[in-house]
Coordinates of C-alpha atoms in Angstrom, one line a residue:
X1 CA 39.9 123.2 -10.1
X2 CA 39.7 123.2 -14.0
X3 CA 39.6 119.8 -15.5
X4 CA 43.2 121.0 -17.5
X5 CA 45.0 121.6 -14.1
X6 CA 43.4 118.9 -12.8
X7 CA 45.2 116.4 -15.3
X8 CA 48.2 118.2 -15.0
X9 CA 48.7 117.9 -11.8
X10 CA 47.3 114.4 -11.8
X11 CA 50.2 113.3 -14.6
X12 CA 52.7 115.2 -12.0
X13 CA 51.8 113.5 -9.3
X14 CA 52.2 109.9 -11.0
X15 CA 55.5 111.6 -11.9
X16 CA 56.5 112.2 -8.2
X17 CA 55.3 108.8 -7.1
X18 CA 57.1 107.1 -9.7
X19 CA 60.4 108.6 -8.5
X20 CA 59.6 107.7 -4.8
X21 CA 58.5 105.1 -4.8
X22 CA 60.6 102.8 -7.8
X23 CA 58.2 99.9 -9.2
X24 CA 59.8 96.7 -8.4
X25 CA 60.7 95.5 -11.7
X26 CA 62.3 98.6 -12.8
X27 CA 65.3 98.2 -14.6
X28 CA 68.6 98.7 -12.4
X29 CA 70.4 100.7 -15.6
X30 CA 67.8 103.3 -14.6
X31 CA 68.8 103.7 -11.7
X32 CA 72.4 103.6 -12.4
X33 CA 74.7 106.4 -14.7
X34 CA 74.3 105.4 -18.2
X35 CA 73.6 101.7 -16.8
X36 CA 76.9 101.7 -15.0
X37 CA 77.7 98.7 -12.8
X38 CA 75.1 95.9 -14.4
X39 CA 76.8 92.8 -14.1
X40 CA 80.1 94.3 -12.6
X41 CA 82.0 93.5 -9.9
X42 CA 82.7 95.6 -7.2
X43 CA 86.4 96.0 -6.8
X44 CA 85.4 98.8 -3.7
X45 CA 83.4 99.5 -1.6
X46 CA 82.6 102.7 0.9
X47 CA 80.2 101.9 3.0
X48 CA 78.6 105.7 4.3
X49 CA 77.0 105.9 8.0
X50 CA 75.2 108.7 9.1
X51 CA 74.8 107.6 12.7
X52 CA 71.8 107.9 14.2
X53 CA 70.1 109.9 11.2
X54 CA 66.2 110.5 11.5
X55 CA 64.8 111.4 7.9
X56 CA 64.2 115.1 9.1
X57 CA 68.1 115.5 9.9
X58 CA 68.3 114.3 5.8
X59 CA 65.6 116.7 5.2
X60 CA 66.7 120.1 7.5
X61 CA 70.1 119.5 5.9
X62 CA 69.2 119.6 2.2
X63 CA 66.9 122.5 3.2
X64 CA 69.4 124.5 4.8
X65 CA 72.1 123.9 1.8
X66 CA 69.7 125.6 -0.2
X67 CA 69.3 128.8 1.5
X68 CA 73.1 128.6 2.1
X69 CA 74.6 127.3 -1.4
X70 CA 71.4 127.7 -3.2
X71 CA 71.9 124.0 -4.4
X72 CA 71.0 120.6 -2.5
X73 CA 72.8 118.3 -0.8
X74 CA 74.6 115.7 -2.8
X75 CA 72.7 112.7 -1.4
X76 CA 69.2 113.9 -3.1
X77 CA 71.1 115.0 -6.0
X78 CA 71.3 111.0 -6.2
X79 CA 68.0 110.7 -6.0
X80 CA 66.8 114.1 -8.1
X81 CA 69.4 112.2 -11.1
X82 CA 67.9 108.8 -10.9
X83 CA 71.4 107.9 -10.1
X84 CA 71.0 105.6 -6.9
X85 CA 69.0 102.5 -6.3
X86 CA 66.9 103.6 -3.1
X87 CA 65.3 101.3 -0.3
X88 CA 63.7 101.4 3.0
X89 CA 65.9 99.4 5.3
X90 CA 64.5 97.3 8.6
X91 CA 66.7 98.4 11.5
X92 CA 66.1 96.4 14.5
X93 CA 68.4 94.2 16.4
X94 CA 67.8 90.8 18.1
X95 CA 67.0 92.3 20.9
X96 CA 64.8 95.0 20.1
X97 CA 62.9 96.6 17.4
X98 CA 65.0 99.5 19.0
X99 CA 68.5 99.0 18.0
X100 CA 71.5 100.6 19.0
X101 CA 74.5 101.4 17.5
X102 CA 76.3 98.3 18.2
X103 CA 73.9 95.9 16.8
X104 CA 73.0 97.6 13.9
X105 CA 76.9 97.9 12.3
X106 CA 76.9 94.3 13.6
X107 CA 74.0 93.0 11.3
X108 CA 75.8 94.8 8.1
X109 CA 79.2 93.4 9.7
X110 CA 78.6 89.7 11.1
X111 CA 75.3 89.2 8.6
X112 CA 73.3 88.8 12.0
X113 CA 71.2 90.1 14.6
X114 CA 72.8 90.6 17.6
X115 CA 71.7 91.5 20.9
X116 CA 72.1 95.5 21.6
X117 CA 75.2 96.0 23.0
X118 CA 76.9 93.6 21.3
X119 CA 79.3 93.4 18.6
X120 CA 79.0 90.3 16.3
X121 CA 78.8 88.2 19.2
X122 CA 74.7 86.5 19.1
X123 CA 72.7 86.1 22.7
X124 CA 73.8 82.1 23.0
X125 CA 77.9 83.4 22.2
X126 CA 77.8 82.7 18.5
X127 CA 80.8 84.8 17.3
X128 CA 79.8 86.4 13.7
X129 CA 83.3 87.1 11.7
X130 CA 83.1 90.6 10.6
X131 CA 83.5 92.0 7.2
X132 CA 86.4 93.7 7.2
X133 CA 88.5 90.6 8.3
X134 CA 86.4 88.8 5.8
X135 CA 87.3 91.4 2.7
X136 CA 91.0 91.5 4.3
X137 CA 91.5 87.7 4.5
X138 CA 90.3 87.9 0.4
X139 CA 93.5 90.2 -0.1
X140 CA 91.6 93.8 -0.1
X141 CA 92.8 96.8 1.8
X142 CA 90.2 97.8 4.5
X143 CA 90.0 100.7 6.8
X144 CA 87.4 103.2 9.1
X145 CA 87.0 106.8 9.5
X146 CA 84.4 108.2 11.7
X147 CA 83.9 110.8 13.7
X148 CA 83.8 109.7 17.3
X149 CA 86.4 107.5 19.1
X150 CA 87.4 104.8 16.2
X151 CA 86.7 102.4 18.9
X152 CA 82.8 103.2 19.1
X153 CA 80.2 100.8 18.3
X154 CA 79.7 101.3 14.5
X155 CA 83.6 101.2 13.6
X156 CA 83.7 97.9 15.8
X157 CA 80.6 96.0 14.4
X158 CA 82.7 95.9 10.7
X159 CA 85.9 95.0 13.1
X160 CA 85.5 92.9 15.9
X161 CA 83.5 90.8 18.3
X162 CA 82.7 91.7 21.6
X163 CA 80.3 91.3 24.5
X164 CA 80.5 94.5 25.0
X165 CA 80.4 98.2 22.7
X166 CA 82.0 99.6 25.7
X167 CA 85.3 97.6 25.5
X168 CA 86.7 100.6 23.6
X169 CA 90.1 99.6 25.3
X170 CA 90.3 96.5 24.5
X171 CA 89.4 97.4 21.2
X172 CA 91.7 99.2 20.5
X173 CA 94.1 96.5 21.5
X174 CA 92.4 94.5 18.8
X175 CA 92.6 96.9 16.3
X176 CA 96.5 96.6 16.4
X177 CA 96.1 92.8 16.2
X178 CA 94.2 92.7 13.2
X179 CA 96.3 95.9 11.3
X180 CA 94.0 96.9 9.4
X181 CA 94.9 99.7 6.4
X182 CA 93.3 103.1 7.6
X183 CA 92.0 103.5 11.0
X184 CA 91.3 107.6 11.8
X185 CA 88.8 109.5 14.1
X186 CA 89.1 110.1 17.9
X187 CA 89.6 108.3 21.1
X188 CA 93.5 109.2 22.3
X189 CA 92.0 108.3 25.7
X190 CA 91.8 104.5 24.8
X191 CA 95.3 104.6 23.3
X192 CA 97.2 106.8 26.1
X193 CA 96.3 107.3 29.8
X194 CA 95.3 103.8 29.9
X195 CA 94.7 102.0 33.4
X196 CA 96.9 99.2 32.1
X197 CA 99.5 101.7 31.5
X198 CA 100.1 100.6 28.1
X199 CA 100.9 103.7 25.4
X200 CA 99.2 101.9 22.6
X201 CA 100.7 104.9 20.0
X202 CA 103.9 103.8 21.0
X203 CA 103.1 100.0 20.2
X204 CA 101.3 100.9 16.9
X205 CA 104.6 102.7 15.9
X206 CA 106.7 99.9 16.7
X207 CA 104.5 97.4 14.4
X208 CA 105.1 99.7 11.9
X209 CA 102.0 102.1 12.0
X210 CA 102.4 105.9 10.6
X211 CA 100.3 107.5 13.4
X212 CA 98.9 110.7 13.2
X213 CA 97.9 113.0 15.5
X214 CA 97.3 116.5 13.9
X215 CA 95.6 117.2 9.9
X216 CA 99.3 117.9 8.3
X217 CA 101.0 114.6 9.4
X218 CA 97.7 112.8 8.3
X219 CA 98.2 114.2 4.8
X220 CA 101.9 113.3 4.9
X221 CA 100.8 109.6 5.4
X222 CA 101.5 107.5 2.3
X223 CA 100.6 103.8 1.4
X224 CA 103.3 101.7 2.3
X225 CA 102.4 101.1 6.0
X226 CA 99.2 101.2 7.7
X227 CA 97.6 104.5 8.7
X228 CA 96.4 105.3 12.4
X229 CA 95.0 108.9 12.7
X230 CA 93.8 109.7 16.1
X231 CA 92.7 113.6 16.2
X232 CA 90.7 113.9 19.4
X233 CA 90.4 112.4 23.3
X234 CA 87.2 111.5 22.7
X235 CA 84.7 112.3 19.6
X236 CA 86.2 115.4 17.6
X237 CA 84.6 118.4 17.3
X238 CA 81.8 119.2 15.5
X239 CA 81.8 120.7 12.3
X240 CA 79.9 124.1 13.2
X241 CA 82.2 124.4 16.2
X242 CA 85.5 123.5 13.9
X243 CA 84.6 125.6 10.9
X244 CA 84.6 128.5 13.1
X245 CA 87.7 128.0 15.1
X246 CA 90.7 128.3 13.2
X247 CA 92.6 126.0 15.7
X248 CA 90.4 123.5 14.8
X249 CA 90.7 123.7 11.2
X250 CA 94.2 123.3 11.4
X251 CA 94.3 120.9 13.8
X252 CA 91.4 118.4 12.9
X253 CA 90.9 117.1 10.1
X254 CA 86.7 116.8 8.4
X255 CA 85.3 113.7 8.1
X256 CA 85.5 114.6 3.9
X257 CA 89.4 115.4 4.2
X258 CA 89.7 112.1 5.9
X259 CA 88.0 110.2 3.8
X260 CA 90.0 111.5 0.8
X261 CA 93.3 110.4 2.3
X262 CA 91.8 107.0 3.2
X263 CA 90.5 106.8 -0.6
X264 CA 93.9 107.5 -1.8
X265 CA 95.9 105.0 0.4
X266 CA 94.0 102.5 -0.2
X267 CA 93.2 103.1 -4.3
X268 CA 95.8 101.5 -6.2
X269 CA 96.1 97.9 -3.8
X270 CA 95.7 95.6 -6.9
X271 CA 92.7 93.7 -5.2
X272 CA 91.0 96.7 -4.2
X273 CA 89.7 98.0 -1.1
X274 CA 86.2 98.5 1.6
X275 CA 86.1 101.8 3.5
X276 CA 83.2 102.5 6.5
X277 CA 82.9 106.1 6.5
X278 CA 80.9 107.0 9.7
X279 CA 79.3 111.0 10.4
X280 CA 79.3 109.4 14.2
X281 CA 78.5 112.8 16.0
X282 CA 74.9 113.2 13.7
X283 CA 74.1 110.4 16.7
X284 CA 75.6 112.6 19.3
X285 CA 73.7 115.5 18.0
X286 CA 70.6 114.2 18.6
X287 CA 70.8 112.6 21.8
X288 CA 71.6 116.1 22.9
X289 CA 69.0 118.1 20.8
X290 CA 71.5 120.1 19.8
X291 CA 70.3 121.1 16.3
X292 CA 72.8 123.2 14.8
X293 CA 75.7 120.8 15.6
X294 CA 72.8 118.0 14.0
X295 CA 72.4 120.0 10.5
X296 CA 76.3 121.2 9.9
X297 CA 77.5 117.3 10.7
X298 CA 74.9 116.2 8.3
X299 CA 76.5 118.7 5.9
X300 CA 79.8 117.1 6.3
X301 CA 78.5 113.5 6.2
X302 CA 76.9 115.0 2.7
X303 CA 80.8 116.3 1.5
X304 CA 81.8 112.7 2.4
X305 CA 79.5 111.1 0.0
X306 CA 80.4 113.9 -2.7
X307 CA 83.8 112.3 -2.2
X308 CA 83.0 109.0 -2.9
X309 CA 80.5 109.3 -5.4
X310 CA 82.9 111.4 -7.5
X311 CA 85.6 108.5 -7.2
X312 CA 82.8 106.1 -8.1
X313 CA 82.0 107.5 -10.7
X314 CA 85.5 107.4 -12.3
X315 CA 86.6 104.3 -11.5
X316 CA 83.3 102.5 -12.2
X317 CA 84.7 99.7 -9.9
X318 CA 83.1 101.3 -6.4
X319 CA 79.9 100.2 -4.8
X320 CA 79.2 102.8 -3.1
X321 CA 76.3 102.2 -0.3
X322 CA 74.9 105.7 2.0
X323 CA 72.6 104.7 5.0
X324 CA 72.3 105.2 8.4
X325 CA 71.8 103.0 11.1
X326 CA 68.9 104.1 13.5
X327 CA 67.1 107.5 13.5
X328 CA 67.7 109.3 17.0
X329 CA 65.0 112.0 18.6
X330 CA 63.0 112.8 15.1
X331 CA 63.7 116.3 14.3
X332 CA 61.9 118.2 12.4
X333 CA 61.2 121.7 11.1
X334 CA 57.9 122.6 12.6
X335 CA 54.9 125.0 10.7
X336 CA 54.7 128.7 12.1
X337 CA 54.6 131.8 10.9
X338 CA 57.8 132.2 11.4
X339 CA 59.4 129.1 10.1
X340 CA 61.4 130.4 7.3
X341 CA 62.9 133.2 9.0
X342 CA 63.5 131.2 12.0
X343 CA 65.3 128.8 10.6
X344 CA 67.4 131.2 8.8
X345 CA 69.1 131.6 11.9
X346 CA 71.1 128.5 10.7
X347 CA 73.0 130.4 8.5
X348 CA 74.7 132.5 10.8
X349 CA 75.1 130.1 13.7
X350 CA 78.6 129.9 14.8
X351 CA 79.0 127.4 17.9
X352 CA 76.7 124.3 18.8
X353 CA 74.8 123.8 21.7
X354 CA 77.4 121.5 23.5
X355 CA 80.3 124.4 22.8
X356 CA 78.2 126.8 24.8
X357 CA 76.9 124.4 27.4
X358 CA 80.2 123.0 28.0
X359 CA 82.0 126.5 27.9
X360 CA 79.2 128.4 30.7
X361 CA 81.4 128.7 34.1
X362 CA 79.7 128.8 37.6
X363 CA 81.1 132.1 38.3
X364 CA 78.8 133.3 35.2
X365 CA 75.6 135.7 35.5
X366 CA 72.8 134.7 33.5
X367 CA 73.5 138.3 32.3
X368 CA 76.8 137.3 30.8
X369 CA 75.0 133.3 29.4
X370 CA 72.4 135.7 28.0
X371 CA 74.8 137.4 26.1
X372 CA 77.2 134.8 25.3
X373 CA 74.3 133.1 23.5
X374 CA 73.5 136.3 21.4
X375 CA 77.4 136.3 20.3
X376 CA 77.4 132.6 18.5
X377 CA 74.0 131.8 18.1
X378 CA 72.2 135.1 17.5
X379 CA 69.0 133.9 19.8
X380 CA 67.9 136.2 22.3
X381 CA 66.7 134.4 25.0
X382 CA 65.2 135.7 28.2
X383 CA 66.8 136.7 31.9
X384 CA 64.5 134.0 33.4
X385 CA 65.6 131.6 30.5
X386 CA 69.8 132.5 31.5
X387 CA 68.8 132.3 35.4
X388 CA 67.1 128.7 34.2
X389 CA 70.2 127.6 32.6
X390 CA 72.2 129.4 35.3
X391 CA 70.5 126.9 38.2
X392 CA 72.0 123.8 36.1
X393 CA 75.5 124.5 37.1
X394 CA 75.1 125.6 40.8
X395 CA 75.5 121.9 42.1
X396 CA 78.1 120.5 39.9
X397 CA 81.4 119.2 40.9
X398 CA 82.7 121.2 38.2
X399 CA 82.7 123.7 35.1
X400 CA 80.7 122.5 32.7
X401 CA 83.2 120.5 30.3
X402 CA 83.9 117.8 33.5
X403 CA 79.9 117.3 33.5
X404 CA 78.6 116.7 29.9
X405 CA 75.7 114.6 31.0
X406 CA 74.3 117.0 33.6
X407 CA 74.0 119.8 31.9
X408 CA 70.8 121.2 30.3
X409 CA 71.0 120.1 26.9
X410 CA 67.5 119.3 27.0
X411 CA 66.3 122.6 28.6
X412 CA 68.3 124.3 25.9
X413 CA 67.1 122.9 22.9
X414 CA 63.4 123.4 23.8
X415 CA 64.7 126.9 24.4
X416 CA 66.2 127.6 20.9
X417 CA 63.3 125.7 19.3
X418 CA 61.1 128.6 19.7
X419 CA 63.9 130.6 17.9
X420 CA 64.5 128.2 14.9
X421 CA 61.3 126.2 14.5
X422 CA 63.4 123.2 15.0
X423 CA 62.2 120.4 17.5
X424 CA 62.9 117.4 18.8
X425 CA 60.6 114.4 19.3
X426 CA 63.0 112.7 22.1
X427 CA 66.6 112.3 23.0
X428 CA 67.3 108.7 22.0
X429 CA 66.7 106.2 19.0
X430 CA 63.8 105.5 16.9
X431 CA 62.8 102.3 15.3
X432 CA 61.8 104.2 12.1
X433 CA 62.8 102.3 8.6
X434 CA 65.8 104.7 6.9
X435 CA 67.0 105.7 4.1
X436 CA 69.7 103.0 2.0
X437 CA 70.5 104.2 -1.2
X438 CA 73.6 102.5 -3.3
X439 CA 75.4 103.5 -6.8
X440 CA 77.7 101.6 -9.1
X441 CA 78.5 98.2 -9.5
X442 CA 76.2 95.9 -7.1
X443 CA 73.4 98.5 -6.5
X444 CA 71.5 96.6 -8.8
X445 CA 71.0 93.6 -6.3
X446 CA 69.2 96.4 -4.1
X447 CA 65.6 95.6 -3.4
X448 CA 63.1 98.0 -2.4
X449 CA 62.6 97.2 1.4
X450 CA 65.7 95.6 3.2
X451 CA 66.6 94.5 6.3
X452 CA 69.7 95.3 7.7
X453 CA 71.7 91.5 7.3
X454 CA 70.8 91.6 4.0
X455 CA 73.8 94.3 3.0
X456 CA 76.5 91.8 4.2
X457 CA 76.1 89.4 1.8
X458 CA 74.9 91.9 -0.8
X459 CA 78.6 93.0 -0.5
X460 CA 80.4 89.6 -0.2
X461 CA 78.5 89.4 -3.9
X462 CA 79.0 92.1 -5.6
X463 CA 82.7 91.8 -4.7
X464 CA 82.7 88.4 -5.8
X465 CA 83.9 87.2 -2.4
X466 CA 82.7 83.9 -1.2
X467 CA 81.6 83.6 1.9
X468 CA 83.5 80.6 3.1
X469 CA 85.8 81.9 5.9

């Protein structure tokens, strides 16, 4: 190397490092839009989850927005701008250096470790009051959009206490106790079909709830009565799967289009408002290997935060705070000679692995599996691959939808890995340090390595709330 290139690419690399890796006593008005938010209060606050994100689902996401959109996604752009404070955030739970779902939203929601499995409820029964009853006893609006079940574990650890994540139903009896402002994503089974009988629609209707059921009343909803929008049985669909299916569209709202309407409902409360915005089925994604539902849920997370930021940045009253709670199975784009092309095949993808897994019938021939594959995902898999998949389905009780856990989601995605370069390291959750990143008023309270307690109080102060309840 020529001692000129060598110092160049010396003075770039000190470049690099000093935008990863922030000295400590860096300004916060660098890290901030022309200094916004120094000494502010934080009037808001959206709070954005991407469930179960590894840092390669971050990174396979801007990558593929690039050889989509040619641009990147709008959570580096934060980063590329120097217009974020960034950390590493400590994930574990009381229990584990493994958390789950549950006790992670619990420590940014009670200001605790909790066991997993728990919502703000400690191992000796210490009950943790969560943030949004906090924020809502200080006169704010405060609402949740995700999208799984509204009752899952990382909606309920800024909601409620409970022994239990899986007390969905009894959350969402809760839920109506407390009436809170915005409550949308999916679970219609914990609100109808009950084994109590109870048609909890009905009940929220009769307190005074608008509830929504389809995209068009949802955007019909106005501010003078709380919001329930509940678009699914269970979690709604992905995003690959509902961009593609005009039914869908119509029908099901994206977690950006949701998070818009909860934004404007909440927006002109005098005392302001705090919003959880979760991308719940990133977490879903993974556990299943299922990478092209991973990357185009990421994508729509991404959309979410280009939401908020861009009300952020006009009001200049928002914290805004984009993290995620665990990484899950540490995907990854892998080297080969074929990497690029491979994962090209992104682009053209049209159904995730759960839509085709769910959607295979026993009467099928690995014939017909073979080429339904070839349709939506443009793989070309093998006869003995189909009769592979084929054998998963001869002993179930039913077709495929009835038997989610049992069907070869793992066997699938090491198939399809060899077609995209994209792999998984596991099906379950990491104790990896994440991502945290934070703009407007209060990000400048954000220290370089976290752990995950430390953002409820960081909130309580930059909205000036005391935290005497």
């Amino acid at each position: 190397m020529k001692r000129r290139e060598f110092f160049r690419n010396a003075a770039f690399g000190a470049a690099a490092s000093s935008f990863l890796f922030p000295a400590q006593g860096c300004s916060s008005s660098q890290l901030l839009v022309n200094g916004q938010g120094k000494g502010r209060t934080a009037k808001n606050i959206i709070f954005l989850v991407s469930d179960g994100m590894s840092t390669g689902t971050l990174n396979m996401a801007e990558l593929l927005l690039r050889r989509k959109e040619g641009r990147g996604s709008h959570w580096l752009d934060l980063y590329r701008d120097q217009r974020a404070a960034r950390a590493l955030m400590d994930t574990a739970s009381s229990s584990s250096l493994v958390t789950d779902s549950a006790a992670s939203s619990s420590s940014w929601g009670g200001g605790h470790r909790v066991p997993n499995g728990h919502l703000n409820i400690g191992s000796n029964g210490e009950e943790y009051l969560p943030i949004l009853q906090k924020f809502k006893r200080a006169g704010k609006k405060v609402g949740c959009v995700t999208t799984v079940p509204i009752t899952h574990a990382t909606p309920a650890g800024f909601c409620v206490n409970s022994k239990s994540r899986n007390s969905q139903p009894e959350i969402a009896i809760d839920y109506l106790k407390l009436r809170f402002d915005v409550m949308m994503g999916g679970g219609a089974k914990y609100f109808e079909g009950r084994e109590d009988g109870r048609n909890l629609f009905a009940e929220y209707a009769e307190q005074g709830f608008q509830v929504s059921r389809e995209k068009s009343t949802m955007l019909k909803a106005d501010s003078g009565k709380p919001v329930l929008g509940i678009f699914d049985k269970d979690g709604l669909p992905y995003e690959i799967d509902r961009l593609h299916q005009p039914n869908l569209q119509e029908k099901v709202p994206s977690l950006a289009e949701m998070t818009t309407k909860a934004i404007d409902l909440m927006k002109s409360h005098t005392h302001g408002f705090v919003l959880q915005v979760e991308g719940g089925k990133v977490d879903w994604a993974a556990h299943s290997n299922d990478a092209p539902a991973l990357l185009y849920d990421q994508i729509a997370f991404d959309e979410a935060i280009h939401i908020a930021i861009n009300f952020a940045a006009k009001d200049q009253n928002t914290l805004v705070i984009i993290t995620t709670d665990h990484g899950n199975s540490n995907p990854g784009l892998y080297y080969g000679s074929k990497a690029d092309e491979n994962f090209d095949k992104f682009l053209t993808i049209r159904r995730s692995n759960d839509s085709l897994l769910m959607g295979i019938k026993k009467e099928e021939t690995p014939a017909q599996i073979l080429e339904k594959i070839k349709e939506f995902q443009g793989i070309d898999i093998t006869i003995e691959q189909s009769q592979n998949i084929k054998s998963k389905y001869l002993y179930l009780d039913g077709d495929g939808v009835y038997n989610a856990y049992k069907l070869p989601f793992k066997e699938y995605g090491q198939i399809t890995a060899d077609h995209t370069s994209v792999s998984f390291g596991g099906m379950d959750h990491t104790g990896d340090f994440v991502e945290l990143a934070m703009f407007g008023p209060g990000s400048e309270r954000l220290k370089p390595f976290v752990i995950n307690t430390d953002l409820h109080q960081l909130m309580l102060d930059a909205a000036e709330v005391e935290n005497k309840f």
